[in-house]
Amino acid sequence: MKILIFSASIGEGHDLPARVLADGIRSEAPGTEIEIVDSLALVNVLVRRLVLDSSRFHSKWGNRIFDLSYKLITDIRPTRWFAGRFTQWIAARPVRRAVLERNPDIAISTYPGSTEVLGDLRAKGKIDVPVVSAITDLAALRYWAHPGVDLHLITHPESAEEVREIAPGADVRCVRGLTDERFYEPFDQAAARRDLDLPAEGPLLIVSGGGWAVGDLEGAAEEALKISNATVVCLCGRNDGSRRELASHFSGEPRMVVRGFTDRMPDWFAAADVLIHSTAGLTVLEALMRGCGVVSYGWGLGHVRVNNEAFTRYGLAEVAGSRQELPAALRRALASRPEPGDYFARLPTAASAVLGLADRELGNRGGARQQAGA
């Protein structure tokens, strides 16, 4: 069996689920051929550069342009229609070519841009490969879901309603296996703190801006340090410039820890009491699975604003719209940390859902061949 996964090199939010899902499929179906492609690398180089640059969000004007563009392509019908047609114009041909050249049994997308294109190609009969959308956001799913997609995988059960509004009658499965498997294992906070050389006593707060360290990390850390006896860890992802700036700014503060990219997020969240995060997405889910309180703060623009509304609606995280609101949100998050439980560990795996779809598709093809022969 051959599987083709479309991701996007924007931080770790799309590449990580692609890698983890590929590993899960190989584990459950050894011998499966899996290729992960960067959907942004398939399109025009200039367009790819524009998407990547506009996604870094490290200037006031960059933030404003991103927020405005998001509103235009999601909230206003004429510009939403134009954005959809433009996306198809620049990406449909290279994405279809990638599918036809590799001839997979299943095409999976972990990036909403490629999901939109694949769903449209599937709906129009331009590809005959079943399409799977692997959704890692809670809300703002306009481009994550599509009526042409055969199977929607969600990480939050609360997302099912929005998916079905966009794609009525859609096959929607809540699954695990789009993030590090270690998040589903039992943990001990004291042991995690020892392993990470962190203080055993006092609150531990993590400040994160995702893989590119987006948002007001400095302000979040300063407010977190005002909590009595708290240790604050600032994770800067792959943004070395931000890491150096924060390390310099807090050089005289013994309760402050600044780190770059890490593959030990299950340990960090096991050790922590609260996460202050700016970009919503999979990181929030990972913290909740470890019983870590969450405050969304520092970059409430575009899809993050919509996710923030959903966090509040479902009671999954505190939301601070400004630095002035952050202290109260931190106190609430510390006072009402979620129970980690084993709900997510008991969910079916994303790999099993994909393989089930593949089996059904192969069975349908075999039945069609038998009928044709008869």
Coordinates of C-alpha atoms in Angstrom, one line a residue:
M1 CA 0.0 0.0 0.0
K2 CA 1.2 3.5 -0.8
I3 CA 0.2 6.6 1.1
L4 CA 1.0 10.2 0.2
I5 CA 0.9 12.9 3.0
F6 CA 0.7 16.6 2.2
S7 CA 2.2 18.8 4.9
A8 CA 3.6 22.4 5.0
S9 CA 6.8 23.7 6.4
I10 CA 5.2 26.4 8.7
G11 CA 6.7 25.7 12.1
E12 CA 5.9 22.3 13.5
G13 CA 2.1 22.5 13.5
H14 CA 1.7 20.6 10.2
D15 CA 5.0 18.7 9.8
L16 CA 4.9 17.0 13.3
P17 CA 1.4 15.5 12.8
A18 CA 2.5 14.3 9.4
R19 CA 5.6 12.5 10.8
V20 CA 3.7 11.0 13.8
L21 CA 0.9 9.8 11.6
A22 CA 3.4 8.2 9.2
D23 CA 5.2 6.4 12.1
G24 CA 1.8 5.2 13.4
I25 CA 0.8 3.8 10.0
R26 CA 4.2 2.0 9.6
S27 CA 3.8 0.6 13.1
E28 CA 0.3 -0.8 12.4
A29 CA 0.9 -1.8 8.7
P30 CA 4.6 -2.6 8.3
G31 CA 5.7 -2.4 4.7
T32 CA 3.4 0.5 3.8
E33 CA 5.2 3.0 1.5
I34 CA 4.7 6.5 2.8
E35 CA 5.9 9.8 1.4
I36 CA 5.5 13.2 3.0
V37 CA 5.6 16.2 0.6
D38 CA 5.7 19.9 1.5
S39 CA 2.7 21.2 -0.3
L40 CA 4.2 24.7 -0.3
A41 CA 7.2 23.4 -2.2
L42 CA 4.9 22.2 -5.0
V43 CA 3.5 25.6 -5.9
N44 CA 5.2 28.6 -7.4
V45 CA 8.4 29.7 -5.6
L46 CA 7.2 33.3 -5.3
V47 CA 3.9 32.2 -3.8
R48 CA 5.6 29.8 -1.4
R49 CA 7.9 32.7 -0.2
L50 CA 4.9 34.9 0.3
V51 CA 3.1 32.4 2.4
L52 CA 6.1 31.7 4.5
D53 CA 7.0 35.3 5.0
S54 CA 3.4 36.3 5.9
S55 CA 3.3 33.4 8.4
R56 CA 6.2 34.7 10.5
F57 CA 4.2 37.5 12.1
H58 CA 7.1 39.4 13.6
S59 CA 6.1 42.9 12.8
K60 CA 3.1 45.1 13.6
W61 CA 2.2 45.5 9.9
G62 CA 2.8 41.8 9.3
N63 CA 0.3 41.0 12.0
R64 CA -2.3 43.5 10.7
I65 CA -1.9 42.2 7.1
F66 CA -2.3 38.6 8.3
D67 CA -5.4 39.4 10.3
L68 CA -7.0 41.4 7.5
S69 CA -6.3 38.7 5.0
Y70 CA -7.8 36.0 7.2
K71 CA -11.0 38.0 7.6
L72 CA -11.2 38.5 3.8
I73 CA -10.8 34.8 3.0
T74 CA -13.1 33.5 5.7
D75 CA -15.7 36.1 6.6
I76 CA -16.6 37.9 3.4
R77 CA -18.3 35.8 0.8
P78 CA -16.9 37.5 -2.4
T79 CA -13.3 37.5 -1.3
R80 CA -13.7 34.1 0.2
W81 CA -14.9 32.8 -3.2
F82 CA -12.0 34.6 -5.0
A83 CA -9.4 33.2 -2.5
G84 CA -10.7 29.7 -3.1
R85 CA -10.5 30.1 -6.9
F86 CA -7.0 31.7 -6.6
T87 CA -5.8 28.8 -4.4
Q88 CA -7.1 26.3 -7.0
W89 CA -5.5 28.3 -9.8
I90 CA -2.0 28.2 -8.3
A91 CA -2.0 24.9 -6.5
A92 CA -4.5 22.5 -8.1
R93 CA -2.3 21.5 -11.1
P94 CA 0.9 20.8 -9.1
V95 CA -1.0 19.0 -6.3
R96 CA -2.9 16.8 -8.9
R97 CA 0.4 16.1 -10.6
A98 CA 1.9 14.9 -7.4
V99 CA -1.0 12.6 -6.8
L100 CA -1.0 11.2 -10.3
E101 CA 2.8 10.7 -10.5
R102 CA 2.9 8.8 -7.2
N103 CA -0.4 7.0 -7.6
P104 CA -1.0 6.4 -3.9
D105 CA -3.9 4.4 -2.4
I106 CA -4.7 7.3 0.1
A107 CA -3.9 11.0 0.1
I108 CA -3.7 12.7 3.5
S109 CA -3.4 16.4 4.3
T110 CA -2.2 17.9 7.6
Y111 CA -2.4 21.5 6.2
P112 CA -5.7 23.3 5.4
G113 CA -4.3 24.8 2.2
S114 CA -3.6 21.4 0.7
T115 CA -6.9 20.0 2.1
E116 CA -8.9 22.6 0.3
V117 CA -7.2 21.7 -3.0
L118 CA -7.4 18.0 -2.6
G119 CA -11.0 18.1 -1.5
D120 CA -11.9 20.2 -4.6
L121 CA -10.0 17.8 -6.9
R122 CA -11.7 14.8 -5.3
A123 CA -15.2 16.4 -5.5
K124 CA -14.7 17.2 -9.2
G125 CA -13.4 13.7 -10.1
K126 CA -10.0 14.9 -11.1
I127 CA -8.4 12.5 -8.7
D128 CA -9.8 9.1 -7.7
V129 CA -7.8 8.7 -4.6
P130 CA -9.6 8.8 -1.2
V131 CA -8.6 12.0 0.7
V132 CA -8.1 12.3 4.5
S133 CA -7.9 15.6 6.4
A134 CA -6.0 15.4 9.6
I135 CA -7.3 18.4 11.7
T136 CA -5.3 19.6 14.6
D137 CA -7.1 22.9 15.4
L138 CA -10.1 23.2 17.6
A139 CA -12.0 25.7 15.5
A140 CA -11.7 28.0 12.4
L141 CA -12.0 24.9 10.2
R142 CA -13.2 26.6 7.0
Y143 CA -10.2 25.2 5.0
W144 CA -9.5 22.2 7.2
A145 CA -12.9 20.6 6.2
H146 CA -14.2 20.0 2.7
P147 CA -17.3 18.2 1.3
G148 CA -15.0 16.3 -1.1
V149 CA -12.9 14.8 1.7
D150 CA -13.6 11.2 2.4
L151 CA -12.5 11.1 6.1
H152 CA -12.0 13.9 8.6
L153 CA -9.8 13.1 11.6
I154 CA -10.2 15.5 14.6
T155 CA -8.2 15.8 17.8
H156 CA -10.9 17.6 19.8
P157 CA -14.3 16.0 19.9
E158 CA -15.8 19.5 20.1
S159 CA -14.7 20.1 16.5
A160 CA -17.1 17.6 15.0
E161 CA -20.0 20.1 14.8
E162 CA -18.1 22.7 12.8
V163 CA -16.7 20.0 10.4
R164 CA -20.3 18.8 9.7
E165 CA -21.5 22.3 9.1
I166 CA -18.9 22.8 6.4
A167 CA -19.2 19.2 5.0
P168 CA -22.7 17.9 5.7
G169 CA -22.7 14.1 6.1
A170 CA -18.9 14.0 6.5
D171 CA -17.2 10.9 8.1
V172 CA -15.7 12.4 11.2
R173 CA -13.5 10.5 13.7
C174 CA -12.0 11.8 16.9
V175 CA -8.6 10.1 17.2
R176 CA -5.2 10.1 18.9
G177 CA -1.9 9.7 17.1
L178 CA -1.3 13.1 15.5
T179 CA 1.1 14.1 18.3
D180 CA 3.9 12.4 20.2
E181 CA 2.8 9.1 21.6
R182 CA 4.5 9.9 24.9
F183 CA 1.7 12.3 25.7
Y184 CA -0.6 9.3 26.3
E185 CA 1.6 7.7 28.8
P186 CA 1.3 8.1 32.6
F187 CA 3.6 10.7 34.1
D188 CA 4.8 12.0 37.5
Q189 CA 5.3 15.8 37.9
A190 CA 8.0 15.5 40.5
A191 CA 10.0 13.1 38.4
A192 CA 9.6 15.3 35.3
R193 CA 10.9 18.3 37.2
R194 CA 13.9 16.3 38.5
D195 CA 14.7 15.1 35.0
L196 CA 14.6 18.6 33.6
D197 CA 16.6 20.0 36.5
L198 CA 13.7 22.3 37.6
P199 CA 12.7 23.4 41.1
A200 CA 10.6 20.8 42.9
E201 CA 8.5 23.4 44.7
G202 CA 6.4 26.3 43.5
P203 CA 4.3 26.9 40.4
L204 CA 5.9 26.2 37.0
L205 CA 4.7 28.2 34.0
I206 CA 5.7 27.6 30.4
V207 CA 5.5 30.4 27.8
S208 CA 5.4 29.4 24.2
G209 CA 4.9 31.0 20.8
G210 CA 5.1 27.8 18.7
G211 CA 7.9 26.8 16.4
W212 CA 8.5 30.4 15.4
A213 CA 8.1 32.0 18.8
V214 CA 5.2 34.2 17.8
G215 CA 3.6 36.8 20.1
D216 CA 4.3 38.7 23.3
L217 CA 6.6 36.2 25.0
E218 CA 8.5 38.8 26.9
G219 CA 5.3 40.3 28.4
A220 CA 3.9 36.9 29.2
A221 CA 7.1 35.9 31.0
E222 CA 7.2 39.2 33.0
E223 CA 3.6 38.7 34.2
A224 CA 4.3 35.0 35.0
L225 CA 7.3 36.0 37.1
K226 CA 5.1 38.1 39.3
I227 CA 3.5 34.9 40.7
S228 CA 5.0 34.2 44.1
N229 CA 7.8 31.5 44.0
A230 CA 7.1 30.7 40.3
T231 CA 9.6 29.4 37.8
V232 CA 9.0 30.4 34.2
V233 CA 10.2 28.5 31.2
C234 CA 10.2 30.3 27.8
L235 CA 10.3 27.9 24.8
C236 CA 11.4 29.7 21.7
G237 CA 11.2 26.9 19.1
R238 CA 13.5 27.5 16.1
N239 CA 13.6 31.2 16.5
D240 CA 17.2 31.7 17.7
G241 CA 16.9 35.5 17.5
S242 CA 14.0 35.5 20.0
R243 CA 15.8 33.0 22.2
R244 CA 18.9 35.3 22.4
E245 CA 16.9 38.4 23.1
L246 CA 14.9 36.8 25.9
A247 CA 18.0 35.2 27.4
S248 CA 19.6 38.7 27.4
H249 CA 16.5 40.5 28.8
F250 CA 16.1 38.0 31.7
S251 CA 19.8 37.3 32.3
G252 CA 19.6 38.5 35.9
E253 CA 16.5 36.6 36.8
P254 CA 17.3 33.2 38.5
R255 CA 13.7 32.0 38.2
M256 CA 13.7 32.3 34.4
V257 CA 14.7 29.5 32.0
V258 CA 15.0 30.2 28.2
R259 CA 15.2 27.3 25.8
G260 CA 15.2 26.8 22.0
F261 CA 13.7 23.9 20.1
T262 CA 13.1 20.7 22.1
D263 CA 11.8 17.2 21.5
R264 CA 10.9 16.8 25.1
M265 CA 7.5 18.6 25.2
P266 CA 5.8 15.6 27.0
D267 CA 8.3 16.1 29.8
W268 CA 7.9 19.9 29.9
F269 CA 4.1 19.7 30.1
A270 CA 4.3 16.9 32.7
A271 CA 6.5 19.3 34.9
A272 CA 4.4 22.4 34.3
D273 CA 1.3 23.8 36.0
V274 CA 0.2 26.3 33.3
L275 CA 1.0 27.0 29.7
I276 CA 0.8 30.5 28.2
H277 CA 0.6 30.0 24.5
S278 CA 0.0 32.3 21.6
T279 CA -1.0 30.3 18.5
A280 CA -3.6 27.8 19.7
G281 CA -3.4 24.5 17.8
L282 CA -1.9 21.2 18.8
T283 CA 0.2 22.6 21.6
V284 CA -2.9 23.5 23.7
L285 CA -4.2 19.9 23.3
E286 CA -0.8 18.5 24.4
A287 CA -0.9 20.6 27.5
L288 CA -4.4 19.6 28.4
M289 CA -3.5 15.9 28.0
R290 CA -0.9 16.5 30.7
G291 CA -3.3 18.2 33.1
C292 CA -1.7 21.5 32.5
G293 CA -3.8 24.7 32.7
V294 CA -3.8 26.8 29.5
V295 CA -3.9 30.6 28.9
S296 CA -4.1 31.7 25.3
Y297 CA -2.4 35.1 25.1
G298 CA 0.0 37.1 23.0
W299 CA -1.2 36.8 19.4
G300 CA -5.0 36.6 19.1
L301 CA -5.2 37.3 15.4
G302 CA -6.8 35.4 12.5
H303 CA -7.6 31.8 13.2
V304 CA -6.3 32.2 16.7
R305 CA -9.0 34.7 17.5
V306 CA -11.7 32.1 16.4
N307 CA -10.0 29.4 18.4
N308 CA -9.9 31.6 21.5
E309 CA -13.7 32.0 21.2
A310 CA -14.0 28.3 21.1
F311 CA -11.6 27.8 24.1
T312 CA -14.0 30.0 26.1
R313 CA -17.1 28.5 24.8
Y314 CA -16.0 24.9 25.7
G315 CA -14.2 25.9 28.8
L316 CA -10.9 24.4 27.6
A317 CA -8.6 27.3 28.2
E318 CA -8.4 30.8 29.7
V319 CA -8.1 33.7 27.2
A320 CA -6.3 37.0 27.9
G321 CA -7.0 39.6 25.2
S322 CA -4.4 42.0 26.7
R323 CA -1.5 42.1 29.1
Q324 CA -3.8 43.7 31.6
E325 CA -6.1 40.7 31.5
L326 CA -3.3 38.2 31.8
P327 CA -2.7 38.1 35.6
A328 CA -6.3 37.2 36.4
A329 CA -6.3 34.6 33.6
L330 CA -3.2 33.0 35.1
R331 CA -4.7 32.9 38.6
R332 CA -7.8 31.1 37.2
A333 CA -5.7 28.7 35.2
L334 CA -3.6 27.8 38.3
A335 CA -6.7 27.3 40.4
S336 CA -8.6 25.1 38.0
R337 CA -6.1 22.8 36.3
P338 CA -7.7 20.0 34.2
E339 CA -7.6 16.4 35.2
P340 CA -5.3 14.6 32.7
G341 CA -7.4 11.3 32.8
D342 CA -7.1 8.7 30.0
Y343 CA -9.8 9.9 27.6
F344 CA -7.3 10.7 24.8
A345 CA -5.3 7.5 25.3
R346 CA -8.5 5.4 24.8
L347 CA -9.3 7.0 21.5
P348 CA -8.8 5.0 18.3
T349 CA -5.5 5.8 16.5
A350 CA -5.4 8.0 13.4
A351 CA -3.5 5.3 11.7
S352 CA -6.2 2.7 12.3
A353 CA -8.8 5.1 10.8
V354 CA -6.7 5.7 7.7
L355 CA -6.0 2.0 7.3
G356 CA -9.7 1.2 7.7
L357 CA -10.5 3.6 4.9
A358 CA -7.8 2.0 2.7
D359 CA -9.2 -1.4 3.3
R360 CA -12.7 -0.3 2.4
E361 CA -11.4 1.4 -0.7
L362 CA -9.4 -1.6 -1.8
G363 CA -12.4 -3.8 -1.2
N364 CA -14.6 -1.5 -3.3
R365 CA -12.2 -1.6 -6.1
G366 CA -12.0 -5.4 -5.9
G367 CA -15.7 -5.7 -6.0
A368 CA -15.9 -3.3 -9.0
R369 CA -13.4 -5.5 -10.8
Q370 CA -15.3 -8.6 -10.1
Q371 CA -18.6 -7.1 -11.4
A372 CA -16.8 -5.9 -14.5
G373 CA -15.4 -9.4 -15.1
A374 CA -18.9 -10.9 -14.6

